[in-house]
Amino acid sequence: MRMFQLCTCGQPLVASETATPQPKGSEVLLKVLAAGVCHSDLHLADGFFDLGGGKKLSLAERGMKLPVILGHENVGEVVAVGPDAKGVKVGQRMLANPWIGCGQCAACLRGDDNLCRAMRSLGVFTNGGYATHMIVPHPRYLHDIGNLPPERAAPLACSGVTTYGALKKVTTIKSEPTVIIGAGGLGLMCLSLHQKMGGHSAIVVDIDDGKLAQAKKAGAKATVNAKAADAVQQVMKLTTDGAGAWAVVDVVGSSASARMGYDSLVKGGKYIIVGLYGGDLTVSLPPIPMRALTIQGSYVGSQHEMKELMELVKAKGLPDVPVATRPLEDVNKVHGDLRAGKIVGRVVLTPAA
Ligand SMILES: [Zn+2]
Ligand SMILES: [Zn+2]
């Protein structure tokens, strides 16, 4: 198999070849048909997340061991199965849910692998899909994509389930406008799933007018440029009675986006943070109880949410997010383009092409 490994944080991924692994026990071997490139791959390649105030969260301390093959949004064709891998056949085209826990703790036993304290996520802590082949530890993490195009299904594994998991926390989704901060790949995915989930209307916020125009075209009821001095007031004016937002989903997660999202809430409102851009937020405490505000984090999605998302997409169609395909060999160049903000929607590598 051919693969691109992260060998040293801060350095380009390194191409190499090794013997294709054979599946043991409950493992399944996939030939990788599509591997989405996610913005968080850049943080993984850097080796840290920005905590604000000059502090960093080191991924080595969180259990990332090098070398590792990145790539956590994968669709592959089953080419071999271990002796204990039941319910999966060679030739099936499968989406691999990368958010895998230890399988033994209370969270994992509930199917909340995303809340496991010892995650073994594919493409983060174990090898992922920037390779011609990959191993998935158990068939329960595989979802048959049927006739869906692999390159459009792959982003569901991270971008899709992450925004789906966040939108599931919006209790007012059908009755009130939802504010979505960020109109990049993740924002457009969020907007599209919001519609498929029967969302009332979406107010999309970004700092890039081009991206806002794209969100408008994709069905946003209104857009606001966060660079405007009165951006918070503009968002509030678009909510019921101009009182503020019942729910803000922040797919950026920077100091500025958090400030804006939190300040846009109505009494009883919920600020849901998904993005991992990095930074910090200082808030006064009395208004949290007095205004009954919620600040909630949302990390990827559970096993149940992944399954529900696949059912939603099979019933209502794939999210309408622009997808461009590139060969596996281009992975370092794609990372550079992503870092430079040059990518609209999603780039998906096609390792087995
Ligand atoms: Zn991701
Ligand atoms: Zn666990």
PDB file of N, CA and C and ligand atoms in Angstrom, residues 101-105 108 116, ligand 2:
ATOM      1  N   GLY A 101     -14.198   4.812  20.104  1.00  0.00           N
ATOM      2  CA  GLY A 101     -13.729   4.856  21.488  1.00  0.00           C
ATOM      3  C   GLY A 101     -13.098   3.542  21.894  1.00  0.00           C
ATOM      4  N   CYS A 102     -12.886   3.406  23.213  1.00  0.00           N
ATOM      5  CA  CYS A 102     -12.220   2.204  23.729  1.00  0.00           C
ATOM      6  C   CYS A 102     -13.119   0.975  23.627  1.00  0.00           C
ATOM      7  N   GLY A 103     -14.444   1.213  23.531  1.00  0.00           N
ATOM      8  CA  GLY A 103     -15.382   0.103  23.399  1.00  0.00           C
ATOM      9  C   GLY A 103     -15.807  -0.499  24.726  1.00  0.00           C
ATOM     10  N   GLN A 104     -15.223  -0.035  25.825  1.00  0.00           N
ATOM     11  CA  GLN A 104     -15.486  -0.668  27.123  1.00  0.00           C
ATOM     12  C   GLN A 104     -16.046   0.267  28.195  1.00  0.00           C
ATOM     13  N   CYS A 105     -15.845   1.553  28.044  1.00  0.00           N
ATOM     14  CA  CYS A 105     -16.289   2.475  29.100  1.00  0.00           C
ATOM     15  C   CYS A 105     -17.795   2.721  28.979  1.00  0.00           C
ATOM     16  N   CYS A 108     -18.836   4.542  25.745  1.00  0.00           N
ATOM     17  CA  CYS A 108     -18.789   3.676  24.558  1.00  0.00           C
ATOM     18  C   CYS A 108     -19.946   2.681  24.560  1.00  0.00           C
ATOM     19  N   CYS A 116     -15.787   9.235  24.789  1.00  0.00           N
ATOM     20  CA  CYS A 116     -14.845   8.310  25.429  1.00  0.00           C
ATOM     21  C   CYS A 116     -13.577   9.077  25.806  1.00  0.00           C
TER      22      CYS A 116
HETATM   23 ZN    ZN B   2     -14.634   4.307  25.794  1.00  0.00          ZN
END
